[in-house]
Short mmCIF file of C-alpha atoms in Angstrom, two decimals:
data_model
loop_
_atom_site.label_atom_id
_atom_site.label_comp_id
_atom_site.label_asym_id
_atom_site.label_seq_id
_atom_site.Cartn_x
_atom_site.Cartn_y
_atom_site.Cartn_z
CA UNK A 1 -3.46 -89.58 -47.89
CA UNK A 2 -0.55 -90.39 -45.66
CA UNK A 3 1.20 -88.27 -43.12
CA UNK A 4 4.89 -88.51 -42.44
CA UNK A 5 7.13 -87.16 -39.77
CA UNK A 6 10.66 -86.56 -40.88
CA UNK A 7 11.52 -84.08 -38.20
CA UNK A 8 10.30 -81.19 -40.31
CA UNK A 9 6.80 -79.84 -40.18
CA UNK A 10 5.14 -81.91 -42.88
CA UNK A 11 1.43 -82.65 -42.74
CA UNK A 12 -0.46 -84.55 -45.39
CA UNK A 13 2.32 -84.04 -47.90
CA UNK A 14 2.30 -80.30 -47.33
CA UNK A 15 5.50 -78.73 -46.05
CA UNK A 16 4.66 -76.18 -43.37
CA UNK A 17 6.88 -73.48 -41.92
CA UNK A 18 9.00 -74.47 -38.92
CA UNK A 19 7.19 -73.77 -35.66
CA UNK A 20 8.54 -70.98 -33.48
CA UNK A 21 8.27 -71.16 -29.71
CA UNK A 22 6.40 -67.85 -29.67
CA UNK A 23 3.69 -69.36 -31.82
CA UNK A 24 3.27 -72.31 -29.45
CA UNK A 25 2.98 -69.96 -26.49
CA UNK A 26 0.44 -67.85 -28.38
CA UNK A 27 -1.77 -70.86 -29.09
CA UNK A 28 -1.60 -71.93 -25.44
CA UNK A 29 -2.55 -68.44 -24.30
CA UNK A 30 -5.48 -68.39 -26.73
CA UNK A 31 -6.63 -71.82 -25.49
CA UNK A 32 -6.49 -70.72 -21.84
CA UNK A 33 -8.48 -67.58 -22.65
CA UNK A 34 -11.08 -69.57 -24.59
CA UNK A 35 -11.46 -71.96 -21.67
CA UNK A 36 -11.85 -69.08 -19.21
CA UNK A 37 -14.54 -67.14 -21.11
CA UNK A 38 -17.49 -67.08 -18.72
CA UNK A 39 -20.50 -68.86 -20.21
CA UNK A 40 -23.76 -70.14 -18.77
CA UNK A 41 -23.43 -73.65 -17.37
CA UNK A 42 -25.40 -75.39 -20.13
CA UNK A 43 -23.14 -73.95 -22.83
CA UNK A 44 -19.99 -74.78 -20.90
CA UNK A 45 -21.04 -78.45 -20.97
CA UNK A 46 -20.86 -78.34 -24.74
CA UNK A 47 -17.72 -76.21 -24.85
CA UNK A 48 -14.69 -78.29 -25.84
CA UNK A 49 -11.64 -78.18 -23.60
CA UNK A 50 -9.42 -76.01 -25.79
CA UNK A 51 -6.35 -76.58 -23.63
CA UNK A 52 -6.66 -80.35 -24.11
CA UNK A 53 -7.06 -79.82 -27.86
CA UNK A 54 -3.98 -77.58 -28.01
CA UNK A 55 -1.90 -80.07 -26.03
CA UNK A 56 -3.05 -82.86 -28.34
CA UNK A 57 -2.14 -80.90 -31.47
CA UNK A 58 1.37 -80.07 -30.29
CA UNK A 59 1.87 -83.53 -28.79
CA UNK A 60 0.95 -85.19 -32.07
CA UNK A 61 2.60 -82.88 -34.59
CA UNK A 62 5.56 -81.46 -32.63
CA UNK A 63 6.25 -84.15 -30.02
CA UNK A 64 9.66 -82.74 -29.11
CA UNK A 65 8.52 -79.20 -28.41
CA UNK A 66 6.11 -79.59 -25.49
CA UNK A 67 6.74 -82.18 -22.81
CA UNK A 68 4.68 -83.29 -19.86
CA UNK A 69 5.70 -80.38 -17.63
CA UNK A 70 3.76 -77.67 -19.53
CA UNK A 71 0.73 -79.96 -19.63
CA UNK A 72 0.97 -80.53 -15.89
CA UNK A 73 1.34 -76.80 -15.13
CA UNK A 74 -1.62 -75.90 -17.36
CA UNK A 75 -3.59 -78.54 -15.48
CA UNK A 76 -2.83 -76.85 -12.16
CA UNK A 77 -3.98 -73.53 -13.64
CA UNK A 78 -7.31 -75.06 -14.68
CA UNK A 79 -7.71 -76.70 -11.28
CA UNK A 80 -7.66 -73.31 -9.63
CA UNK A 81 -9.87 -71.71 -12.31
CA UNK A 82 -12.49 -74.46 -12.13
CA UNK A 83 -12.29 -74.88 -8.36
CA UNK A 84 -11.66 -78.60 -8.78
CA UNK A 85 -9.40 -80.88 -6.79
CA UNK A 86 -5.83 -79.55 -6.94
CA UNK A 87 -4.03 -81.91 -9.33
CA UNK A 88 -7.10 -83.34 -11.08
CA UNK A 89 -6.63 -81.56 -14.41
CA UNK A 90 -2.85 -81.78 -13.97
CA UNK A 91 -2.99 -85.58 -13.84
CA UNK A 92 -5.41 -85.81 -16.77
CA UNK A 93 -3.46 -83.39 -18.98
CA UNK A 94 -0.07 -85.02 -18.35
CA UNK A 95 -1.58 -88.44 -19.16
CA UNK A 96 -3.14 -86.94 -22.31
CA UNK A 97 0.18 -85.45 -23.34
CA UNK A 98 1.91 -88.75 -22.71
CA UNK A 99 -0.57 -90.58 -24.93
CA UNK A 100 -0.30 -87.96 -27.67
CA UNK A 101 3.51 -88.12 -27.75
CA UNK A 102 3.53 -91.90 -27.43
CA UNK A 103 1.08 -92.38 -30.31
CA UNK A 104 2.14 -89.46 -32.50
CA UNK A 105 3.66 -91.57 -35.29
CA UNK A 106 0.57 -93.73 -35.59
CA UNK A 107 -1.90 -90.83 -35.42
CA UNK A 108 0.05 -88.83 -38.02
CA UNK A 109 -0.18 -91.79 -40.41
CA UNK A 110 -3.96 -91.96 -40.34
CA UNK A 111 -6.37 -90.11 -42.61
CA UNK A 112 -8.51 -87.49 -40.93
CA UNK A 113 -11.54 -89.63 -39.88
CA UNK A 114 -9.30 -92.15 -38.10
CA UNK A 115 -7.31 -89.31 -36.60
CA UNK A 116 -10.54 -87.87 -35.20
CA UNK A 117 -11.39 -91.26 -33.71
CA UNK A 118 -8.02 -91.30 -31.92
CA UNK A 119 -8.44 -87.74 -30.70
CA UNK A 120 -11.94 -88.51 -29.44
CA UNK A 121 -10.76 -91.60 -27.58
CA UNK A 122 -7.87 -89.72 -25.96
CA UNK A 123 -10.12 -86.85 -24.88
CA UNK A 124 -12.70 -89.24 -23.43
CA UNK A 125 -9.93 -91.06 -21.57
CA UNK A 126 -8.72 -87.72 -20.21
CA UNK A 127 -12.24 -86.96 -18.92
CA UNK A 128 -12.56 -90.50 -17.56
CA UNK A 129 -9.41 -89.96 -15.47
CA UNK A 130 -10.96 -86.82 -13.97
CA UNK A 131 -14.22 -88.69 -13.37
CA UNK A 132 -12.43 -91.53 -11.56
CA UNK A 133 -10.49 -89.08 -9.42
CA UNK A 134 -13.68 -87.31 -8.38
CA UNK A 135 -15.56 -90.52 -7.68
CA UNK A 136 -12.64 -91.62 -5.50
CA UNK A 137 -13.11 -88.30 -3.71
CA UNK A 138 -16.78 -89.03 -2.85
CA UNK A 139 -18.44 -87.16 -5.71
CA UNK A 140 -21.29 -88.59 -7.72
CA UNK A 141 -21.38 -89.35 -11.44
CA UNK A 142 -22.90 -86.21 -12.99
CA UNK A 143 -24.55 -88.02 -15.90
CA UNK A 144 -23.52 -88.78 -19.45
CA UNK A 145 -23.75 -85.11 -20.47
CA UNK A 146 -20.38 -84.84 -18.74
CA UNK A 147 -18.75 -86.42 -21.80
CA UNK A 148 -20.44 -84.18 -24.38
CA UNK A 149 -17.56 -81.69 -24.42
CA UNK A 150 -15.18 -84.38 -25.68
CA UNK A 151 -17.53 -85.15 -28.55
CA UNK A 152 -17.77 -81.50 -29.62
CA UNK A 153 -13.99 -81.30 -29.38
CA UNK A 154 -13.67 -84.31 -31.66
CA UNK A 155 -16.04 -82.79 -34.19
CA UNK A 156 -14.00 -79.58 -34.04
CA UNK A 157 -10.67 -81.34 -34.62
CA UNK A 158 -10.45 -80.62 -38.40
CA UNK A 159 -11.22 -76.95 -37.74
CA UNK A 160 -8.63 -76.85 -34.96
CA UNK A 161 -6.01 -78.33 -37.25
CA UNK A 162 -6.86 -75.87 -40.00
CA UNK A 163 -6.64 -72.95 -37.53
CA UNK A 164 -3.29 -74.12 -36.16
CA UNK A 165 -1.86 -74.73 -39.61
CA UNK A 166 -3.10 -71.53 -41.26
CA UNK A 167 -0.25 -69.27 -40.01
CA UNK A 168 2.27 -72.02 -40.87
CA UNK A 169 1.33 -72.24 -44.57
CA UNK A 170 3.91 -70.92 -46.98
CA UNK A 171 2.72 -67.78 -48.69
CA UNK A 172 4.33 -68.62 -52.01
CA UNK A 173 4.28 -71.97 -53.76
CA UNK A 174 7.30 -74.25 -53.31
CA UNK A 175 8.31 -73.77 -56.93
CA UNK A 176 8.45 -69.96 -56.80
CA UNK A 177 11.85 -68.38 -56.79
CA UNK B 1 11.36 -100.06 -26.72
CA UNK B 2 12.40 -96.50 -27.03
CA UNK B 3 9.54 -94.09 -26.49
CA UNK B 4 8.53 -92.12 -29.55
CA UNK B 5 9.33 -88.46 -29.71
CA UNK B 6 12.87 -88.93 -28.48
CA UNK B 7 15.81 -87.89 -30.62
CA UNK B 8 18.48 -90.41 -31.56
CA UNK B 9 20.52 -89.47 -28.52
CA UNK B 10 18.55 -89.81 -25.38
CA UNK B 11 18.25 -86.70 -23.28
CA UNK B 12 16.81 -86.88 -19.82
CA UNK B 13 14.50 -89.54 -18.39
CA UNK B 14 12.20 -91.53 -20.67
CA UNK B 15 8.62 -90.49 -21.36
CA UNK B 16 7.20 -93.23 -19.18
CA UNK B 17 9.37 -92.25 -16.23
CA UNK B 18 8.26 -88.64 -16.63
CA UNK B 19 4.60 -89.72 -16.74
CA UNK B 20 5.08 -91.76 -13.57
CA UNK B 21 6.71 -88.77 -11.88
CA UNK B 22 3.93 -86.33 -12.76
CA UNK B 23 1.23 -88.88 -11.92
CA UNK B 24 2.73 -89.41 -8.50
CA UNK B 25 3.08 -85.66 -7.96
CA UNK B 26 -0.57 -85.08 -8.98
CA UNK B 27 -1.77 -87.84 -6.65
CA UNK B 28 0.17 -86.35 -3.74
CA UNK B 29 -1.31 -82.93 -4.49
CA UNK B 30 -4.85 -84.29 -4.74
CA UNK B 31 -4.67 -86.28 -1.53
CA UNK B 32 -3.21 -83.38 0.43
CA UNK B 33 -5.82 -81.02 -1.06
CA UNK B 34 -8.77 -83.29 -0.47
CA UNK B 35 -7.87 -84.69 2.95
CA UNK B 36 -5.77 -81.98 4.61
CA UNK B 37 -6.26 -78.76 2.61
CA UNK B 38 -2.52 -78.02 2.87
CA UNK B 39 -2.30 -76.30 -0.49
CA UNK B 40 -4.37 -73.14 -0.07
CA UNK B 41 -1.15 -71.07 -0.30
CA UNK B 42 -0.16 -72.51 -3.68
CA UNK B 43 -3.74 -72.15 -4.89
CA UNK B 44 -3.62 -68.46 -3.94
CA UNK B 45 -0.41 -67.95 -5.92
CA UNK B 46 -1.87 -69.66 -8.99
CA UNK B 47 -5.06 -67.64 -8.65
CA UNK B 48 -3.08 -64.38 -8.68
CA UNK B 49 -1.37 -65.53 -11.90
CA UNK B 50 -4.76 -66.48 -13.28
CA UNK B 51 -6.52 -63.24 -12.39
CA UNK B 52 -5.39 -61.09 -15.37
CA UNK B 53 -6.23 -63.97 -17.72
CA UNK B 54 -9.70 -64.25 -16.23
CA UNK B 55 -10.20 -60.52 -16.62
CA UNK B 56 -9.04 -60.68 -20.24
CA UNK B 57 -11.33 -63.64 -20.95
CA UNK B 58 -14.31 -61.81 -19.46
CA UNK B 59 -13.59 -58.68 -21.52
CA UNK B 60 -15.49 -59.61 -24.72
CA UNK B 61 -18.61 -60.40 -22.70
CA UNK B 62 -18.41 -57.11 -20.83
CA UNK B 63 -17.84 -55.15 -24.04
CA UNK B 64 -20.79 -56.91 -25.69
CA UNK B 65 -22.99 -56.17 -22.69
CA UNK B 66 -21.92 -52.50 -22.67
CA UNK B 67 -22.58 -52.20 -26.38
CA UNK B 68 -25.96 -53.82 -25.84
CA UNK B 69 -26.71 -51.37 -23.02
CA UNK B 70 -25.83 -48.47 -25.30
CA UNK B 71 -28.38 -49.55 -27.86
CA UNK B 72 -31.17 -50.16 -25.35
CA UNK B 73 -34.31 -48.52 -26.65
CA UNK B 74 -35.88 -45.68 -24.79
CA UNK B 75 -39.10 -47.67 -24.55
CA UNK B 76 -37.31 -50.45 -22.67
CA UNK B 77 -35.76 -47.95 -20.26
CA UNK B 78 -39.11 -46.27 -19.77
CA UNK B 79 -40.78 -49.61 -19.04
CA UNK B 80 -38.09 -50.63 -16.56
CA UNK B 81 -38.24 -47.27 -14.82
CA UNK B 82 -42.00 -47.55 -14.58
CA UNK B 83 -41.73 -51.03 -13.10
CA UNK B 84 -39.12 -49.99 -10.55
CA UNK B 85 -41.33 -47.08 -9.51
CA UNK B 86 -44.24 -49.44 -9.04
CA UNK B 87 -42.10 -51.83 -6.99
CA UNK B 88 -40.76 -49.07 -4.82
CA UNK B 89 -44.31 -47.83 -4.21
CA UNK B 90 -45.39 -51.36 -3.31
CA UNK B 91 -42.43 -51.72 -0.96
CA UNK B 92 -42.82 -48.30 0.65
CA UNK B 93 -45.54 -49.26 3.18
CA UNK B 94 -43.56 -52.34 4.16
CA UNK B 95 -40.41 -50.27 4.66
CA UNK B 96 -42.25 -47.68 6.71
CA UNK B 97 -43.70 -50.39 8.88
CA UNK B 98 -40.23 -51.94 9.17
CA UNK B 99 -38.86 -48.82 10.83
CA UNK B 100 -41.65 -48.82 13.36
CA UNK B 101 -41.27 -52.52 13.95
CA UNK B 102 -37.51 -52.24 14.40
CA UNK B 103 -37.96 -49.53 17.01
CA UNK B 104 -40.64 -51.55 18.73
CA UNK B 105 -38.51 -54.67 18.60
CA UNK B 106 -35.53 -52.85 20.12
CA UNK B 107 -37.75 -51.58 22.92
CA UNK B 108 -39.17 -55.02 23.63
CA UNK B 109 -35.68 -56.52 23.62
CA UNK B 110 -34.61 -53.88 26.14
CA UNK B 111 -37.60 -54.78 28.29
CA UNK B 112 -36.53 -58.41 28.51
CA UNK B 113 -32.85 -57.45 28.81
CA UNK B 114 -31.85 -59.20 25.59
CA UNK B 115 -29.25 -57.69 23.30
CA UNK B 116 -30.51 -56.70 19.87
CA UNK B 117 -28.80 -58.50 16.99
CA UNK B 118 -26.25 -56.11 15.50
CA UNK B 119 -26.79 -55.32 11.84
CA UNK B 120 -24.49 -57.05 9.42
CA UNK B 121 -22.41 -55.06 7.01
CA UNK B 122 -22.71 -55.94 3.38
CA UNK B 123 -20.41 -56.00 0.37
CA UNK B 124 -21.82 -56.03 -3.15
CA UNK B 125 -19.92 -58.39 -5.44
CA UNK B 126 -20.32 -59.49 -9.01
CA UNK B 127 -20.35 -63.08 -10.21
CA UNK B 128 -17.38 -63.55 -12.55
CA UNK B 129 -18.35 -66.99 -13.78
CA UNK B 130 -19.92 -70.29 -12.86
CA UNK B 131 -17.36 -73.01 -12.24
CA UNK B 132 -17.29 -75.51 -15.11
CA UNK B 133 -16.76 -78.39 -12.72
CA UNK B 134 -19.61 -80.82 -13.36
CA UNK B 135 -19.38 -82.30 -9.87
CA UNK B 136 -20.00 -79.20 -7.78
CA UNK B 137 -22.20 -76.09 -7.82
CA UNK B 138 -19.91 -73.11 -7.36
CA UNK B 139 -19.56 -69.57 -8.64
CA UNK B 140 -16.58 -67.24 -8.48
CA UNK B 141 -17.15 -63.64 -7.36
CA UNK B 142 -14.92 -60.64 -7.94
CA UNK B 143 -14.02 -59.86 -4.30
CA UNK B 144 -11.43 -61.66 -2.21
CA UNK B 145 -9.35 -61.49 0.93
CA UNK B 146 -8.08 -58.05 -0.15
CA UNK B 147 -11.64 -56.78 0.32
CA UNK B 148 -11.90 -58.40 3.73
CA UNK B 149 -13.83 -61.49 2.72
CA UNK B 150 -13.16 -64.79 4.41
CA UNK B 151 -14.49 -68.33 4.42
CA UNK B 152 -17.92 -69.00 5.84
CA UNK B 153 -19.60 -65.70 4.96
CA UNK B 154 -23.17 -65.92 3.72
CA UNK B 155 -23.96 -64.77 0.19
CA UNK B 156 -27.45 -63.65 -0.83
CA UNK B 157 -29.11 -61.81 -3.70
CA UNK B 158 -32.19 -59.60 -3.64
CA UNK B 159 -34.48 -62.65 -3.62
CA UNK B 160 -32.84 -64.97 -1.12
CA UNK B 161 -29.91 -67.09 -0.06
CA UNK B 162 -27.37 -68.15 -2.69
CA UNK B 163 -24.72 -69.94 -0.66
CA UNK B 164 -21.61 -69.30 1.34
CA UNK B 165 -17.97 -68.49 0.65
CA UNK B 166 -15.88 -71.64 0.80
CA UNK B 167 -12.50 -70.43 -0.43
CA UNK B 168 -10.94 -66.98 -0.66
CA UNK B 169 -8.12 -65.81 -2.89
CA UNK B 170 -6.58 -62.32 -2.88
CA UNK B 171 -8.85 -60.97 -5.65
CA UNK B 172 -11.62 -63.51 -6.08
CA UNK B 173 -13.49 -66.02 -3.94
CA UNK B 174 -15.44 -69.19 -4.51
CA UNK B 175 -19.05 -69.39 -3.40
CA UNK B 176 -20.57 -72.84 -2.96
CA UNK B 177 -24.28 -72.69 -3.80
CA UNK B 178 -26.96 -74.14 -1.55
CA UNK B 179 -27.77 -76.62 -4.35
CA UNK B 180 -24.30 -78.20 -4.01
CA UNK B 181 -24.37 -81.70 -2.55
CA UNK B 182 -22.22 -80.68 0.40
CA UNK B 183 -24.38 -77.73 1.48
CA UNK B 184 -27.19 -77.77 3.99
CA UNK B 185 -29.12 -74.78 5.31
CA UNK B 186 -31.17 -74.75 8.52
CA UNK B 187 -34.62 -73.43 7.59
CA UNK B 188 -37.98 -72.76 9.08
CA UNK B 189 -41.35 -72.95 7.41
CA UNK B 190 -42.59 -69.35 7.32
CA UNK B 191 -46.23 -70.48 7.62
CA UNK B 192 -46.10 -73.23 10.26
CA UNK B 193 -42.80 -72.45 11.98
CA UNK B 194 -41.59 -76.03 11.49
CA UNK B 195 -37.79 -76.22 11.59
CA UNK B 196 -35.82 -78.36 9.19
CA UNK B 197 -32.66 -78.45 7.11
CA UNK B 198 -32.46 -78.26 3.32
CA UNK B 199 -29.88 -80.36 1.53
CA UNK B 200 -28.46 -79.63 -1.89
CA UNK B 201 -29.12 -82.26 -4.53
CA UNK B 202 -26.27 -81.37 -6.87
CA UNK B 203 -28.74 -80.28 -9.53
CA UNK B 204 -29.65 -76.70 -10.35
CA UNK B 205 -33.01 -75.62 -9.02
CA UNK B 206 -33.62 -78.45 -6.57
CA UNK B 207 -33.23 -78.84 -2.81
CA UNK B 208 -34.61 -81.55 -0.59
CA UNK B 209 -35.87 -81.75 2.96
CA UNK B 210 -35.00 -84.95 4.76
CA UNK B 211 -36.43 -86.59 7.86
CA UNK B 212 -39.74 -84.73 7.82
CA UNK B 213 -42.47 -86.99 9.24
CA UNK B 214 -45.25 -87.93 6.83
CA UNK B 215 -47.83 -86.10 8.92
CA UNK B 216 -45.81 -82.89 9.34
CA UNK B 217 -47.43 -79.55 8.55
CA UNK B 218 -45.90 -78.91 5.13
CA UNK B 219 -47.79 -77.82 2.04
CA UNK B 220 -46.82 -77.20 -1.54
CA UNK B 221 -46.03 -73.52 -1.95
CA UNK B 222 -44.79 -73.02 1.61
CA UNK B 223 -41.89 -70.60 1.83
CA UNK B 224 -38.82 -71.76 3.74
CA UNK B 225 -36.70 -69.07 5.39
CA UNK B 226 -33.40 -69.39 7.21
CA UNK B 227 -33.87 -70.17 10.88
CA UNK B 228 -30.57 -68.57 11.85
CA UNK B 229 -29.59 -71.30 14.29
CA UNK B 230 -26.44 -72.20 12.35
CA UNK B 231 -24.78 -68.83 12.89
CA UNK B 232 -23.89 -68.57 9.21
CA UNK B 233 -27.10 -67.27 7.71
CA UNK B 234 -29.08 -64.56 9.50
CA UNK B 235 -32.65 -65.57 10.30
CA UNK B 236 -35.54 -64.77 8.00
CA UNK B 237 -33.96 -64.91 4.53
CA UNK B 238 -36.01 -66.77 1.93
CA UNK B 239 -34.29 -70.00 0.87
CA UNK B 240 -36.78 -72.05 -1.12
CA UNK B 241 -40.39 -72.82 -1.91
CA UNK B 242 -41.81 -76.30 -1.39
CA UNK B 243 -42.43 -77.69 -4.87
CA UNK B 244 -43.46 -81.28 -4.33
CA UNK B 245 -44.41 -83.52 -1.41
CA UNK B 246 -44.65 -87.29 -1.69
CA UNK B 247 -46.38 -88.80 1.31
CA UNK B 248 -46.08 -92.55 1.26
CA UNK B 249 -47.36 -94.38 4.31
CA UNK B 250 -44.81 -97.13 3.71
CA UNK B 251 -42.00 -94.77 4.72
CA UNK B 252 -41.52 -92.89 7.95
CA UNK B 253 -40.52 -89.69 6.19
CA UNK B 254 -42.07 -87.65 3.40
CA UNK B 255 -40.07 -86.90 0.26
CA UNK B 256 -40.08 -83.14 -0.07
CA UNK B 257 -38.40 -81.27 -2.90
CA UNK B 258 -38.08 -77.48 -2.99
CA UNK B 259 -37.14 -74.86 -5.54
CA UNK B 260 -34.52 -72.36 -4.39
CA UNK B 261 -35.78 -68.77 -4.35
CA UNK B 262 -32.58 -67.14 -5.54
CA UNK B 263 -31.09 -68.02 -8.88
CA UNK B 264 -27.50 -67.29 -9.78
CA UNK B 265 -28.19 -67.94 -13.43
CA UNK B 266 -30.48 -64.96 -13.77
CA UNK B 267 -28.68 -62.21 -11.86
CA UNK B 268 -24.99 -61.50 -11.57
CA UNK B 269 -24.85 -59.19 -8.54
CA UNK B 270 -24.74 -60.72 -5.09
CA UNK B 271 -24.45 -59.42 -1.53
CA UNK B 272 -21.86 -60.84 0.87
CA UNK B 273 -22.96 -60.52 4.49
CA UNK B 274 -20.47 -59.98 7.27
CA UNK B 275 -20.05 -62.58 9.96
CA UNK B 276 -22.64 -63.37 12.53
CA UNK B 277 -22.05 -61.73 15.92
CA UNK B 278 -20.29 -63.84 18.52
CA UNK B 279 -22.61 -66.51 19.83
CA UNK B 280 -23.06 -67.35 23.48
CA UNK B 281 -20.83 -70.21 24.64
CA UNK B 282 -22.00 -73.72 24.02
CA UNK B 283 -23.87 -74.82 27.16
CA UNK B 284 -22.57 -78.37 26.71
CA UNK B 285 -19.03 -77.04 27.20
CA UNK B 286 -20.10 -75.72 30.59
CA UNK B 287 -17.85 -77.06 33.40
CA UNK B 288 -20.90 -77.95 35.49
CA UNK B 289 -22.34 -79.92 32.60
CA UNK B 290 -18.97 -81.60 32.10
CA UNK B 291 -18.94 -82.69 35.71
CA UNK B 292 -22.47 -83.98 35.41
CA UNK B 293 -21.48 -85.95 32.33
CA UNK B 294 -18.39 -87.36 33.98
CA UNK B 295 -20.29 -88.42 37.07
CA UNK B 296 -21.04 -92.13 36.99
CA UNK B 297 -24.60 -92.96 36.14
CA UNK B 298 -26.65 -94.17 39.07
CA UNK B 299 -27.69 -97.77 38.81
#
């Protein structure tokens, strides 16, 4: 199973509909809402960072549509929502977006398990950046549970891809008139 | 090497340059936020943008809770009503005595010419959510500077102290809990009167007392209440219960851990207390004292 990028929206040999800007904005809005849903602290450890997942998806499959600026701005939004250091998420998200765009050709080529490994590594790196920033700002390492959310996000990656692709599937087969 | 994701004809700066730009910008923001707190204005603007999104995100939970409330059985309501009645009966004698005691206290204070402490006004707020930041213990409540809140106000629930407001936005504010690593509360042992300070450990449900001598009068189960000497928390509010004492003769101090009385995880309504009344001037700032300090020490 190989994935190619010829400028059009082709994934795993399947030709998807071209992506409209409105759809990208909608997915970002949904991700922000999912990240903001109030949950008890122990569940929010497990909760994947949906904004990071959304940025990864668009960075990998539509690298020309979203640049670093939207990632950075979304990061500032999450900094205020989470009451973290102003710029912490912004830095991590723009680095994540950079890596996604930089590696998009390679990641697209891989079959799903390898793709998940890449996604997991990028998400862990994103969290590691935040961890380093906080440790530089005199916080203490909160324990390995801190990284659990990246693992759940990695496990969720196939589902995320399916959800993102579902509205982009062609209703009729390619051979229909 | 040309960065991936670029069309054949280059538009704008390369990906790496953009990353460097945003990294630098983020670092500048973080340093000025952490060291100088210059950015509260921008934070406020972002928080106003965020507010409708937060409300929308909280909607499903509220709807679920309302639906749940609608289907509450009559038996459950009856039981709760019964329990509240019992509690109010149990509290009634205490309340009646409180009125007498307050009057008596006011009279005694008049006798010694001391001013009675003015009552603090209260605002009831609801916890919107717990911050997902793994490094701090904070909650966000649904009142902000528009409701007259400001930094430093004490926040309690019906059991005891929760924390204090550390940042206000127009519609919401952040409350740092007493279990946060940066928070310390001056307390007094309700049984022995011993004064001390609790320090947050950064973990839920744990506070510690430092620098208590091994032979100090502290027992497991002692209730610690605010001593009121910090001017933030009024005196007499329950803070924690002593849970464990390790007395090791090899160390000068005992290791004492306490369990906070109030829990933000169980209840979502809190009370924000208004500021403490103006305190008398610091005696160390007294001009006479200054002169004494400046005077050269006698040999």
